[in-house]
């Protein structure tokens, strides 16, 4: 089997193995990826089925919850929502695993493609997934209908706004990254690159803008503490992509917003006074706290390891100490 139902819970706790898996598959087979995004009304449909006990599926429980609405509200965006997604969408993993097993080995798959037939794989993280197709656009459209048919018995349907068919050269967004095949600079070779998406960049810039509003913080120290946490977390998530230029841009925008905050906070101070007091080395500083510079984050490619990632469940099964 290509994917086990518990793959996302055991070996892909973070999203890096998933994005690197997409790049790895695309580089090897040069497929046409298609991303059906989040299943529409996923958590509402699943939670009502889980709590009401009206369904004969494996999600039903022997009791009836008087009002499932609060449970639906609290599960969306919480810790339980990825778990529910993995439970419900495991049928999708099993479906594509059976299809992949039917394709046979690499020679059989190559022969299949030579006859004009498609081969495909799925990469899923919670309720977001990509189906990568080595074939034509018509094959991808057929798979779109096939995915919808698999999800229908679960009471789910694909989101029309988040589902699209595209070529790898056009690129697509997945888990905050933009994955696209482009020409490698200085050569005629083509490679698959993983960038922070424009939507993710706009979100972090909006957070920086909100944090640096005038009057939001009493001192520069408080502002830097809160801003540094946001910048570090965002950079740590995207450090395994082609993010050096993005980190430099983000650092410049954060520096500009903080210096603007200082000018508004001290309208009677000159630039010379502000630099002497708050900008040693041109970095906003107060006490021992200095504005974090995203450009200093080292960028390294995450190497896909697949099943080589150790699983705590397998160690427990063999009786070893975790």
Coordinates of C-alpha atoms in Angstrom, one line a residue:
X1 CA 0.0 0.0 0.0
X2 CA 1.2 3.5 -0.8
X3 CA -0.6 5.2 2.1
X4 CA -1.8 3.7 5.4
X5 CA -4.8 5.4 7.0
X6 CA -2.7 6.5 9.9
X7 CA 0.2 7.9 7.9
X8 CA -0.7 11.5 8.7
X9 CA -0.9 10.8 12.4
X10 CA 2.2 8.7 12.7
X11 CA 4.9 9.9 10.3
X12 CA 3.7 13.3 9.1
X13 CA 3.0 15.2 12.3
X14 CA 4.4 18.4 10.5
X15 CA 3.5 19.4 7.0
X16 CA 7.1 19.3 5.7
X17 CA 7.1 15.6 4.9
X18 CA 3.9 16.2 2.8
X19 CA 5.2 19.1 0.8
X20 CA 8.5 17.3 0.2
X21 CA 6.7 14.2 -0.9
X22 CA 4.8 16.2 -3.5
X23 CA 8.1 17.6 -4.8
X24 CA 9.7 14.2 -4.8
X25 CA 6.9 12.6 -6.8
X26 CA 6.7 15.4 -9.3
X27 CA 10.5 15.3 -9.9
X28 CA 10.4 11.6 -10.6
X29 CA 7.3 11.2 -12.7
X30 CA 6.6 14.7 -14.0
X31 CA 2.8 14.4 -13.4
X32 CA 0.1 16.9 -13.7
X33 CA -1.0 17.7 -10.2
X34 CA -4.5 18.4 -9.2
X35 CA -5.5 19.8 -5.9
X36 CA -8.9 19.2 -4.5
X37 CA -8.6 21.4 -1.4
X38 CA -10.6 21.0 1.8
X39 CA -13.7 18.9 1.7
X40 CA -16.7 21.2 1.9
X41 CA -18.6 21.3 5.2
X42 CA -16.2 18.6 6.4
X43 CA -16.3 19.3 10.1
X44 CA -19.9 20.1 10.3
X45 CA -21.0 17.0 8.5
X46 CA -18.6 14.7 10.3
X47 CA -19.2 16.0 13.7
X48 CA -23.0 15.7 13.4
X49 CA -22.6 12.2 12.2
X50 CA -20.2 11.4 15.0
X51 CA -22.4 12.8 17.8
X52 CA -25.9 12.1 16.6
X53 CA -25.7 8.3 16.3
X54 CA -28.1 8.4 13.4
X55 CA -25.7 6.9 10.9
X56 CA -24.8 3.2 10.6
X57 CA -21.2 4.1 9.9
X58 CA -18.2 3.3 12.2
X59 CA -18.5 6.9 13.5
X60 CA -21.8 6.3 15.2
X61 CA -21.8 6.0 19.0
X62 CA -24.5 4.1 21.1
X63 CA -25.7 7.3 22.7
X64 CA -27.4 10.4 21.4
X65 CA -25.9 13.8 22.1
X66 CA -28.8 16.3 22.8
X67 CA -27.2 19.2 20.8
X68 CA -24.3 18.5 18.5
X69 CA -24.0 22.2 17.4
X70 CA -21.6 23.2 20.3
X71 CA -19.5 20.2 19.6
X72 CA -19.2 21.2 16.0
X73 CA -18.2 24.7 16.9
X74 CA -15.5 23.7 19.4
X75 CA -14.0 21.0 17.2
X76 CA -13.4 23.3 14.2
X77 CA -9.9 24.6 14.4
X78 CA -9.2 22.6 17.6
X79 CA -6.9 19.7 18.3
X80 CA -9.6 17.2 17.5
X81 CA -10.3 18.4 14.0
X82 CA -7.2 16.9 12.3
X83 CA -8.0 13.6 14.1
X84 CA -11.5 13.6 12.7
X85 CA -10.2 14.4 9.3
X86 CA -7.8 11.4 9.4
X87 CA -10.5 9.1 10.6
X88 CA -13.0 10.2 7.9
X89 CA -10.7 10.6 4.9
X90 CA -8.9 7.3 5.5
X91 CA -11.3 5.9 2.9
X92 CA -9.6 8.2 0.4
X93 CA -6.2 6.9 1.3
X94 CA -7.4 3.3 1.1
X95 CA -9.0 3.9 -2.3
X96 CA -5.9 5.3 -3.9
X97 CA -3.6 2.8 -2.2
X98 CA -5.6 0.0 -3.9
X99 CA -5.4 1.8 -7.2
X100 CA -1.6 2.2 -6.9
X101 CA -1.1 -1.4 -6.0
X102 CA -3.1 -2.4 -9.1
X103 CA -0.6 -0.4 -11.2
X104 CA 2.2 -2.8 -10.4
X105 CA 5.9 -2.1 -10.3
X106 CA 7.7 0.7 -12.1
X107 CA 8.0 -1.2 -15.4
X108 CA 4.3 -1.9 -15.4
X109 CA 3.5 1.7 -14.6
X110 CA 5.8 2.8 -17.5
X111 CA 4.1 0.5 -19.9
X112 CA 0.7 1.8 -18.7
X113 CA 1.7 5.4 -19.4
X114 CA 3.1 4.4 -22.8
X115 CA -0.4 3.1 -23.8
X116 CA -1.9 6.5 -22.9
X117 CA -3.3 5.6 -19.5
X118 CA -2.7 7.6 -16.4
X119 CA -0.9 6.8 -13.1
X120 CA -1.5 8.8 -10.0
X121 CA -0.7 9.3 -6.3
X122 CA -2.3 11.1 -3.4
X123 CA -0.7 13.2 -0.7
X124 CA -3.0 14.2 2.1
X125 CA -2.6 16.2 5.3
X126 CA -5.8 16.4 7.4
X127 CA -8.5 17.6 5.0
X128 CA -6.1 19.1 2.4
X129 CA -4.8 16.8 -0.3
X130 CA -3.2 16.7 -3.7
X131 CA -3.7 14.1 -6.4
X132 CA -0.7 14.0 -8.8
X133 CA -1.6 12.6 -12.2
X134 CA 0.9 11.5 -14.8
X135 CA -1.5 11.8 -17.8
X136 CA -3.7 14.3 -19.6
X137 CA -6.1 16.9 -18.2
X138 CA -9.0 14.6 -19.1
X139 CA -7.5 12.0 -16.8
X140 CA -7.4 14.6 -14.0
X141 CA -11.0 15.6 -14.5
X142 CA -12.0 11.9 -14.3
X143 CA -10.2 11.6 -11.0
X144 CA -12.0 14.6 -9.7
X145 CA -15.3 12.9 -10.2
X146 CA -13.9 9.7 -8.8
X147 CA -12.8 11.5 -5.6
X148 CA -16.2 13.1 -5.3
X149 CA -17.8 9.6 -5.6
X150 CA -15.5 8.2 -2.8
X151 CA -16.4 11.1 -0.5
X152 CA -20.2 11.0 -1.1
X153 CA -20.9 8.0 1.2
X154 CA -19.3 9.9 4.0
X155 CA -21.7 12.8 3.5
X156 CA -18.8 15.0 2.2
X157 CA -18.3 16.9 -1.1
X158 CA -15.4 18.8 -2.6
X159 CA -15.2 22.5 -2.2
X160 CA -15.7 24.1 -5.6
X161 CA -13.7 27.2 -4.6
X162 CA -10.7 25.3 -3.4
X163 CA -10.6 22.5 -5.9
X164 CA -8.9 23.0 -9.3
X165 CA -7.0 21.2 -12.0
X166 CA -3.7 22.7 -13.0
X167 CA -0.3 21.8 -14.5
X168 CA 2.8 21.7 -12.4
X169 CA 4.3 24.5 -14.5
X170 CA 1.4 26.7 -13.4
X171 CA 2.0 25.9 -9.8
X172 CA -0.5 25.5 -6.9
X173 CA -0.7 26.3 -3.2
X174 CA -0.5 23.5 -0.6
X175 CA -0.2 23.8 3.2
X176 CA 1.0 27.4 2.9
X177 CA 3.6 26.6 0.2
X178 CA 3.5 27.4 -3.5
X179 CA 4.8 24.4 -5.5
X180 CA 5.8 25.1 -9.1
X181 CA 8.2 23.7 -11.7
X182 CA 10.4 26.4 -13.2
X183 CA 13.6 26.7 -15.2
X184 CA 16.7 26.5 -13.0
X185 CA 18.6 29.8 -13.1
X186 CA 21.6 29.7 -15.4
X187 CA 20.7 26.4 -17.0
X188 CA 18.1 24.8 -19.3
X189 CA 17.1 22.3 -16.7
X190 CA 13.7 22.5 -15.0
X191 CA 13.2 21.8 -11.3
X192 CA 10.3 21.8 -8.8
X193 CA 10.6 24.7 -6.3
X194 CA 8.7 25.2 -3.0
X195 CA 8.1 28.8 -2.0
X196 CA 6.0 30.4 0.7
X197 CA 2.7 31.3 -0.9
X198 CA 1.6 34.8 -1.4
X199 CA -1.4 34.2 0.8
X200 CA 0.9 33.1 3.6
X201 CA 3.1 36.1 3.2
X202 CA 0.2 38.5 3.2
X203 CA -1.1 36.9 6.4
X204 CA 2.2 37.4 8.3
X205 CA 2.5 40.9 7.0
X206 CA -1.0 41.6 8.3
X207 CA -0.1 40.2 11.7
X208 CA 3.0 42.5 11.8
X209 CA 0.8 45.4 10.8
X210 CA -1.7 44.7 13.6
X211 CA 1.1 44.2 16.2
X212 CA 2.8 47.5 15.3
X213 CA -0.3 49.7 15.5
X214 CA 0.2 52.9 17.6
X215 CA -0.9 52.4 21.2
X216 CA -1.0 48.6 21.0
X217 CA 2.0 48.3 23.4
X218 CA 3.3 50.3 26.3
X219 CA 7.0 49.8 25.6
X220 CA 9.2 48.7 22.8
X221 CA 10.3 45.7 24.8
X222 CA 6.7 44.3 24.9
X223 CA 6.3 44.9 21.2
X224 CA 9.6 43.2 20.3
X225 CA 8.7 40.2 22.5
X226 CA 5.4 39.6 20.8
X227 CA 6.7 40.4 17.3
X228 CA 9.7 38.1 17.6
X229 CA 7.5 35.1 18.6
X230 CA 5.4 35.6 15.5
X231 CA 8.4 36.1 13.2
X232 CA 10.4 33.1 14.6
X233 CA 7.4 30.8 14.3
X234 CA 6.6 31.7 10.7
X235 CA 10.3 31.5 9.6
X236 CA 10.7 28.1 11.3
X237 CA 7.8 26.7 9.4
X238 CA 9.0 28.0 6.0
X239 CA 12.7 27.5 6.5
X240 CA 12.7 24.2 4.4
X241 CA 11.5 26.0 1.3
X242 CA 13.0 28.5 -1.2
X243 CA 12.5 31.2 1.3
X244 CA 15.6 33.4 1.5
X245 CA 14.3 36.2 -0.5
X246 CA 10.9 36.1 1.3
X247 CA 12.7 36.2 4.7
X248 CA 14.7 39.2 3.6
X249 CA 11.5 41.0 2.5
X250 CA 9.7 40.1 5.7
X251 CA 12.6 41.4 7.8
X252 CA 12.6 44.7 5.9
X253 CA 8.9 45.2 6.3
X254 CA 9.1 44.4 10.1
X255 CA 11.9 46.8 10.5
X256 CA 10.0 49.5 8.7
X257 CA 6.9 49.0 10.8
X258 CA 8.8 49.1 14.1
X259 CA 10.7 52.2 13.2
X260 CA 7.4 53.8 12.1
X261 CA 6.0 52.8 15.5
X262 CA 8.9 54.5 17.3
X263 CA 8.5 57.7 15.3
X264 CA 4.8 57.8 16.2
X265 CA 5.6 56.9 19.8
X266 CA 8.2 59.7 20.2
X267 CA 7.0 62.5 17.8
X268 CA 9.4 65.0 19.3
X269 CA 12.5 62.9 19.0
X270 CA 14.8 63.3 16.0
X271 CA 16.2 60.4 14.0
X272 CA 19.6 60.9 15.7
X273 CA 17.9 60.6 19.1
X274 CA 16.0 57.5 18.1
X275 CA 19.0 55.8 16.6
X276 CA 21.2 56.5 19.6
X277 CA 18.5 55.2 22.0
X278 CA 16.6 52.5 20.2
X279 CA 18.6 51.6 17.0
X280 CA 22.1 50.4 17.9
X281 CA 23.5 48.9 14.7
X282 CA 20.2 49.9 13.0
X283 CA 18.4 47.1 14.8
X284 CA 15.4 48.1 17.1
X285 CA 16.6 47.2 20.6
X286 CA 15.5 48.0 24.1
X287 CA 17.4 46.4 27.0
X288 CA 18.3 42.9 26.1
X289 CA 15.6 42.4 23.5
X290 CA 16.4 43.0 19.8
X291 CA 14.1 42.8 16.8
X292 CA 14.4 39.3 15.2
X293 CA 15.9 39.3 11.7
X294 CA 14.2 36.7 9.5
X295 CA 17.1 37.0 7.0
X296 CA 19.4 35.3 9.6
X297 CA 17.3 32.0 9.4
X298 CA 19.2 29.4 7.5
X299 CA 17.3 27.7 4.7
X300 CA 17.7 24.0 4.3
X301 CA 15.9 21.6 2.0
X302 CA 13.8 19.0 3.8
X303 CA 14.6 15.6 2.5
X304 CA 11.7 13.3 2.1
X305 CA 12.2 10.1 4.2
X306 CA 8.9 8.4 3.9
X307 CA 8.6 5.2 6.0
X308 CA 12.2 5.7 7.3
X309 CA 10.7 8.1 9.9
X310 CA 10.6 6.1 13.2
X311 CA 7.1 5.3 14.5
X312 CA 6.5 5.1 18.3
X313 CA 3.7 2.6 17.8
X314 CA 6.1 0.1 16.1
X315 CA 8.6 0.4 18.9
X316 CA 5.8 -0.2 21.5
X317 CA 4.7 -3.3 19.5
X318 CA 8.2 -4.8 19.7
X319 CA 8.4 -4.2 23.4
X320 CA 11.2 -1.6 23.2
X321 CA 11.2 1.4 25.6
X322 CA 10.1 4.7 24.1

